[in-house]
CSV table of C-alpha atoms in Angstrom, one decimal:
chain,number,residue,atom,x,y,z
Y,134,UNK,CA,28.8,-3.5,-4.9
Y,135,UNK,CA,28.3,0.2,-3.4
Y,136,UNK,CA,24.2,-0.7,-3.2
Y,137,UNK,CA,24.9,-3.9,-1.8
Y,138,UNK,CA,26.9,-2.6,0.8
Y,139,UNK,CA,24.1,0.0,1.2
Y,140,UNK,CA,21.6,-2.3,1.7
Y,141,UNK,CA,22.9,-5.0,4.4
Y,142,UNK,CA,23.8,-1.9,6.6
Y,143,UNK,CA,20.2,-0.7,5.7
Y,144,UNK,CA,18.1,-4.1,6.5
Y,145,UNK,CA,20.8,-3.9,9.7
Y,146,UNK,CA,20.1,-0.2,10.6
Y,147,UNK,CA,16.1,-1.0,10.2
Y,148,UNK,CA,16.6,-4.5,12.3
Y,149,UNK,CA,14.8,-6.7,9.4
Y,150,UNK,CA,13.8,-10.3,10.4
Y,151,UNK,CA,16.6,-12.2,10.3
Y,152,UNK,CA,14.5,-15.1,7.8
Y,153,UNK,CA,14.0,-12.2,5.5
Y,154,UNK,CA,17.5,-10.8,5.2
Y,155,UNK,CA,18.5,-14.8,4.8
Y,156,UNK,CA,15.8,-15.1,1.9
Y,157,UNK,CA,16.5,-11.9,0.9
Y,158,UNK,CA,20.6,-12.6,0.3
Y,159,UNK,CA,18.9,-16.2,-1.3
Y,160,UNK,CA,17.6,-14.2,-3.2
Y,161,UNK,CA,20.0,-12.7,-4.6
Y,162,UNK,CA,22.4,-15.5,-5.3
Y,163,UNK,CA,19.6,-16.9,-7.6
Y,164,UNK,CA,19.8,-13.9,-9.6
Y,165,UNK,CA,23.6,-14.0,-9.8
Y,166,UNK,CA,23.8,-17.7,-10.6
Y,167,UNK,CA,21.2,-17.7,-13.6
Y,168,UNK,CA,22.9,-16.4,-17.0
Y,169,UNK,CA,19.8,-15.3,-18.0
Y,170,UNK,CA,19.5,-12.1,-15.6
Y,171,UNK,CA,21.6,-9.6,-16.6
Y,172,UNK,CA,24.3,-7.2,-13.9
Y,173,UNK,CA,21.4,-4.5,-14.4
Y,174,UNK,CA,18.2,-6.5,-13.6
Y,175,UNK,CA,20.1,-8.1,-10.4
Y,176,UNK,CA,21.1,-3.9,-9.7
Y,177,UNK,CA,17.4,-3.2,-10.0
Y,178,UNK,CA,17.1,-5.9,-7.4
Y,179,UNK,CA,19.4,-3.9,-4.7
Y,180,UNK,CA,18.1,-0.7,-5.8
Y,181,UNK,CA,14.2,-2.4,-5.2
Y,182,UNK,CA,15.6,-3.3,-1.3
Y,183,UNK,CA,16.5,0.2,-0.4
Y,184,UNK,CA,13.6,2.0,-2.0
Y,185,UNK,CA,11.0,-0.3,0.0
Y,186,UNK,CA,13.3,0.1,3.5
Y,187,UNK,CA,13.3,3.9,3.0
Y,188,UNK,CA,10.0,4.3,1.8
Y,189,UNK,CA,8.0,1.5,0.9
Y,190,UNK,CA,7.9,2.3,-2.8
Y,191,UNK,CA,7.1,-1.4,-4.6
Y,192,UNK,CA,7.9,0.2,-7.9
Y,193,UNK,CA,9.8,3.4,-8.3
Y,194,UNK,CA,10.5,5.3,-12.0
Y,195,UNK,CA,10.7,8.8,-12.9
Y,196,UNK,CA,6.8,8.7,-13.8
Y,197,UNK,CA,5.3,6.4,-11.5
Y,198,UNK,CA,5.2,5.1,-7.5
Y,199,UNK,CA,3.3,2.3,-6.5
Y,200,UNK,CA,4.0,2.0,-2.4
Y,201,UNK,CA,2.8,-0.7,0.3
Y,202,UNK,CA,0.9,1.6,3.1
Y,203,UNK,CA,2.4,-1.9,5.2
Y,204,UNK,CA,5.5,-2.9,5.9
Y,205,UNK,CA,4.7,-5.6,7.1
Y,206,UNK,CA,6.3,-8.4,4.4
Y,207,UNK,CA,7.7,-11.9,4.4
Y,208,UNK,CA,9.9,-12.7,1.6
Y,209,UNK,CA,10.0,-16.2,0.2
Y,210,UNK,CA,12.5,-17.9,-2.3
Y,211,UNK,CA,11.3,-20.6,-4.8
Y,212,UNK,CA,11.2,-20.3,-8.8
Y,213,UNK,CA,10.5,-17.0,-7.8
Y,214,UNK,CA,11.9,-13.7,-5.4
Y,215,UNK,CA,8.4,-13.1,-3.9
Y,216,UNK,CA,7.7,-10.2,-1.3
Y,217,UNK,CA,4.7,-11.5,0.5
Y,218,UNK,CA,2.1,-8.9,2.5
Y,219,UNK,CA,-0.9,-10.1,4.4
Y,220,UNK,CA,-2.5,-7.0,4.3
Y,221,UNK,CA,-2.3,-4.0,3.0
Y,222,UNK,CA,-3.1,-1.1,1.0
Y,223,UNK,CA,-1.8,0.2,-2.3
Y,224,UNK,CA,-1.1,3.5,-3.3
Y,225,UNK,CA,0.4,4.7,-6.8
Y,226,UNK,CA,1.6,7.9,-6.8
Y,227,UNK,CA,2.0,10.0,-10.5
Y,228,UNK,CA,2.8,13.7,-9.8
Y,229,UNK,CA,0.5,14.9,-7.4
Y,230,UNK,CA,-2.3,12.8,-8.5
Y,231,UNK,CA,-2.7,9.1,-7.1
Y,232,UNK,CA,-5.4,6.1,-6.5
Y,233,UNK,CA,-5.5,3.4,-4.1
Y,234,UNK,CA,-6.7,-0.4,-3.2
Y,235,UNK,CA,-7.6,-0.7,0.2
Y,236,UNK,CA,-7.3,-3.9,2.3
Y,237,UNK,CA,-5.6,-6.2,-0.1
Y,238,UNK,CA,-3.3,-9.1,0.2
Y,239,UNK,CA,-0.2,-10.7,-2.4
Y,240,UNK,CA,3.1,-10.8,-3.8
Y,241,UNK,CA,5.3,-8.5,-5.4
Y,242,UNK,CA,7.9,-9.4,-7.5
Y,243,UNK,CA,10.8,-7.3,-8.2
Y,244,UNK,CA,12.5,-8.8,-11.2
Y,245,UNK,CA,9.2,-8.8,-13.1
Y,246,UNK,CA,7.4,-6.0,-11.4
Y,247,UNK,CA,4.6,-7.8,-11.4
Y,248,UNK,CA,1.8,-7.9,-7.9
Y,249,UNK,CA,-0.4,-10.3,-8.2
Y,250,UNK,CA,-3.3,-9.6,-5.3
Y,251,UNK,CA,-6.3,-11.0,-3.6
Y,252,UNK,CA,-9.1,-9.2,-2.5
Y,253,UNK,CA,-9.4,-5.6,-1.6
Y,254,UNK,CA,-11.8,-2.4,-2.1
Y,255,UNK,CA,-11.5,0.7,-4.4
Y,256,UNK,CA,-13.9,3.3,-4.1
Y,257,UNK,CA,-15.1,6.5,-6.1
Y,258,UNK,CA,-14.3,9.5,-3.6
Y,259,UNK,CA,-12.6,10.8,-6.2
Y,260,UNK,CA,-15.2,11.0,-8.1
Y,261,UNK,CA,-17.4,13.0,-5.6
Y,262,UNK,CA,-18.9,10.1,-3.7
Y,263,UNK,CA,-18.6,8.7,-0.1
Y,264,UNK,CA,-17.0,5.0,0.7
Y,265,UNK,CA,-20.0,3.4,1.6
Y,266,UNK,CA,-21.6,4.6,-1.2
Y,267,UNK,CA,-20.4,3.6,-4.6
Y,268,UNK,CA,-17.1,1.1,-4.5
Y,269,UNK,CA,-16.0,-2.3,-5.9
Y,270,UNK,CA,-14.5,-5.5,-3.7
Y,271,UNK,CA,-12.1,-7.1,-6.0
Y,272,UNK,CA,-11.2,-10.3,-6.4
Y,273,UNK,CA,-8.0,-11.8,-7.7
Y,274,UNK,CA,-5.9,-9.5,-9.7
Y,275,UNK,CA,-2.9,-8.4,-11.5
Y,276,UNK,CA,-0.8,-5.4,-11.7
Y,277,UNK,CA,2.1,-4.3,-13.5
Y,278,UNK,CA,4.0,-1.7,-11.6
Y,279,UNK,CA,5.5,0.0,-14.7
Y,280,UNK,CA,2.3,1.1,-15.5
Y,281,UNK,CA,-0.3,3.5,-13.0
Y,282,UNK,CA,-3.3,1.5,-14.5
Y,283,UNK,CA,-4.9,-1.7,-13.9
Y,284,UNK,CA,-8.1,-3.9,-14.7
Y,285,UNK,CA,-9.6,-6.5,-12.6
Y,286,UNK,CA,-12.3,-9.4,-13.8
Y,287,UNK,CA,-15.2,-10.8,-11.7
Y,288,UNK,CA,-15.1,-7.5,-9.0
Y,289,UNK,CA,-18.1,-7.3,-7.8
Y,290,UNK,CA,-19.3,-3.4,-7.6
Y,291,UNK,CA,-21.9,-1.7,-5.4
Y,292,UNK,CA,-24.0,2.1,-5.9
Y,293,UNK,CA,-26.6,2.4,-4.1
Y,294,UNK,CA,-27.8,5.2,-6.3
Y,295,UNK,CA,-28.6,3.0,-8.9
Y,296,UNK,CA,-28.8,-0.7,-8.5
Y,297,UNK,CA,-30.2,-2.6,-5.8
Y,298,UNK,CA,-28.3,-5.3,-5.5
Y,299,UNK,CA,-24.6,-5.9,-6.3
Y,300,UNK,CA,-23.1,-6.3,-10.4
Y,301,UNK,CA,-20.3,-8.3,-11.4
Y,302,UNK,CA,-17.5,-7.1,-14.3
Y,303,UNK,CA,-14.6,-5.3,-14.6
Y,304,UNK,CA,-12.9,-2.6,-13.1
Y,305,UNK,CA,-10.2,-0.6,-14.6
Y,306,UNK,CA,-8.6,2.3,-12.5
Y,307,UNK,CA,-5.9,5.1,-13.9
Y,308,UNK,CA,-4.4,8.1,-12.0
Y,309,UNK,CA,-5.5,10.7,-13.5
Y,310,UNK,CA,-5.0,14.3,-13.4
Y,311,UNK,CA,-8.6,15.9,-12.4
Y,312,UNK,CA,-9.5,19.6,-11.5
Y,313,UNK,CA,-12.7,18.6,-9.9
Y,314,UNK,CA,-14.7,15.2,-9.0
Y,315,UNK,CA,-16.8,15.9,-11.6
Y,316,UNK,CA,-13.6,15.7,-14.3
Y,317,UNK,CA,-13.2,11.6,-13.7
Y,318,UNK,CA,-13.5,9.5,-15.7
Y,319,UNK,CA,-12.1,6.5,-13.3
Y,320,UNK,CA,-12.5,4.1,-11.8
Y,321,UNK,CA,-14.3,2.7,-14.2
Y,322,UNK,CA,-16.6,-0.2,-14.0
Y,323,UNK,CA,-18.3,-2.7,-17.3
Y,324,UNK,CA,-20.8,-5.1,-15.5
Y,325,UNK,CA,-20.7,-8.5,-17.7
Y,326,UNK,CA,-24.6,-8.2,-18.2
Y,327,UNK,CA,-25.4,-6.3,-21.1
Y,328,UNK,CA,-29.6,-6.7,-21.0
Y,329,UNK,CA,-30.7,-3.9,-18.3
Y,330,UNK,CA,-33.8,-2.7,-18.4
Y,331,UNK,CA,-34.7,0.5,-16.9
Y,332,UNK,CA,-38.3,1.9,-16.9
Y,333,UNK,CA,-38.3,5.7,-16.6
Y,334,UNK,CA,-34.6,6.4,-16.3
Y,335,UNK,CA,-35.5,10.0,-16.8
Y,336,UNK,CA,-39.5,11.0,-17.3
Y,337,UNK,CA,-40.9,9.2,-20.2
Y,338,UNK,CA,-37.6,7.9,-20.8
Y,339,UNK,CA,-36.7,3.9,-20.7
Y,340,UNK,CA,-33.6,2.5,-21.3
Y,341,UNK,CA,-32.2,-1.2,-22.5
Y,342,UNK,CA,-28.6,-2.1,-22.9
Y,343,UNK,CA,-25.3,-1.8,-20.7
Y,344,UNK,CA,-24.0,-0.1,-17.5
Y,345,UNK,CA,-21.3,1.2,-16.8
Y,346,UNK,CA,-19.9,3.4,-14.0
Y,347,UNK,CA,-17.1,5.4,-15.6
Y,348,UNK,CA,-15.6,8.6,-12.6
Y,349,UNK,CA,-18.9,10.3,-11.9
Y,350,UNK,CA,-20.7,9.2,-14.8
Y,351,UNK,CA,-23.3,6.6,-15.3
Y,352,UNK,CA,-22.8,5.4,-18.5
Y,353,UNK,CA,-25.2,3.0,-21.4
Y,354,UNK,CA,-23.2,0.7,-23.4
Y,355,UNK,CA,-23.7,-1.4,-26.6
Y,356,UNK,CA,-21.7,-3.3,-28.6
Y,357,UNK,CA,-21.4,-4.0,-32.3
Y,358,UNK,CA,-23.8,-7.4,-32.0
Y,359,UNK,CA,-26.1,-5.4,-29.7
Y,360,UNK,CA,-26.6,-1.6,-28.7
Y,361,UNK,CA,-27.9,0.1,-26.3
Y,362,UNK,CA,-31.4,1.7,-26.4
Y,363,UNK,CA,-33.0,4.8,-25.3
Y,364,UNK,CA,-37.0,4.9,-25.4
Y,365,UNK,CA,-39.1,8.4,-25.6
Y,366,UNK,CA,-42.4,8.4,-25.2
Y,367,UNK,CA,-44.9,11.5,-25.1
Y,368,UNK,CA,-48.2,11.1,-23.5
Y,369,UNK,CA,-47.5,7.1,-23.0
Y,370,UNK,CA,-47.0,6.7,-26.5
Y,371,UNK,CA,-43.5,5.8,-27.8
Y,372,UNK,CA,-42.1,8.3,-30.4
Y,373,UNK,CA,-38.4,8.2,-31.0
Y,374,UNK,CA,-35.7,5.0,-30.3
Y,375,UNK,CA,-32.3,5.5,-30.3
Y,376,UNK,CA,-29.6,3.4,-30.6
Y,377,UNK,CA,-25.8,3.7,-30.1
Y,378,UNK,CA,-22.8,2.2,-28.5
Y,379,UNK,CA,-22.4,5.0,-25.6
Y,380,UNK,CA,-25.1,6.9,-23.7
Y,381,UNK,CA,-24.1,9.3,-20.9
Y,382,UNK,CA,-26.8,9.4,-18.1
């Protein structure tokens, strides 16, 4: 009762949109009328309110803090409590370390902790290189907010180091503690094809297999049906191939 209190003269204090704080007290009667959701998940609820008014935390625990950088939200009532944003961007906090999505739109829902988002760019400054550089451009994805990692299928990722044109895979981020760019190992990103073909990687060196992009490492990858391949030649004639799941570049 004390945090419901605390929130009403919160959303009053804060001057919340009057069709949120009626979807938002919808809300809550759903959770009080179904059996199924217990007192503590319907406090979590209340506590949820207050932490995004104050400070826009999504997702608050002892070792984790995924916040909105917007607060700009609708919240909507159906089968589901649903906390909508249009955009914005997506910060999750562990310790001192963090990462971020940039320019992203979804939901959030606070009973499952669950965001589901559309679109949105993460790149690897962490990992010593500029925006406009190296990055991905998601596209649909899922996050649970218990956790400070994700993945995300079919992102499309761009280095203009390396590749010409853009790759398509999967990107997996992780805060991670890190004493220099150099030290990451995320983000991360697998491109789905597995059949590169690079003609002097290094001199007199070829290689055929996998990419990936994991913190500031260029990465070759194999699998157990097909590994990657490193070629060495010495005066144009080949001498050594090697084979393994994992080559770092």
């Amino acid at each position: 009762f004390t945090h419901y209190l605390k929130c009403i003269v919160l959303m009053k204090k804060t001057g919340q949109k009057p069709e949120n704080f009626s979807n938002w007290e919808k809300g809550l009667d759903v959770l009080l009328s179904n059996p199924k959701i217990s007192l503590l998940n319907t406090d979590r609820y209340l506590v949820f309110t207050r932490q995004l008014i104050d400070s826009s935390s999504l997702y608050r625990s002892r070792t984790v803090d995924w916040r909105s950088a917007s607060r700009d939200y609708r919240i909507a009532v159906d089968t589901a409590i649903r906390f909508i944003f249009k955009k914005t961007s997506l910060l999750c906090y562990v310790r001192s370390d963090s990462i971020q999505i940039f320019e992203t739109s979804g939901e959030f829902n606070p009973v499952t902790s669950v965001w589901k988002g559309t679109g949105g760019l993460v790149t690897w400054e962490r990992a010593g290189f500029k925006q406009s550089e190296v990055y991905v451009q998601l596209n649909s994805y899922e996050i649970n907010m218990t956790r400070s990692e994700y993945n995300a299928r079919d992102a499309v990722f761009v280095n203009k180091f390396y590749f010409d044109s853009p790759l398509k895979g999967i990107m997996t981020d992780k805060v991670q503690q890190i004493k220099t760019p150099e030290d990451a190992d995320y983000p991360r990103f697998d491109s789905y094809q597995k059949d590169f073909k690079i003609k002097e990687l290094y001199k007199d060196i070829d290689f055929e297999g996998g990419l990936s992009m994991q913190g500031s490492k260029l990465v070759g990858t194999g699998n157990r049906d097909r590994q990657a391949q490193v070629f060495i030649y010495r005066i144009d004639t080949l001498v050594l191939i090697a084979s393994s799941d994992y080559f770092a570049f």
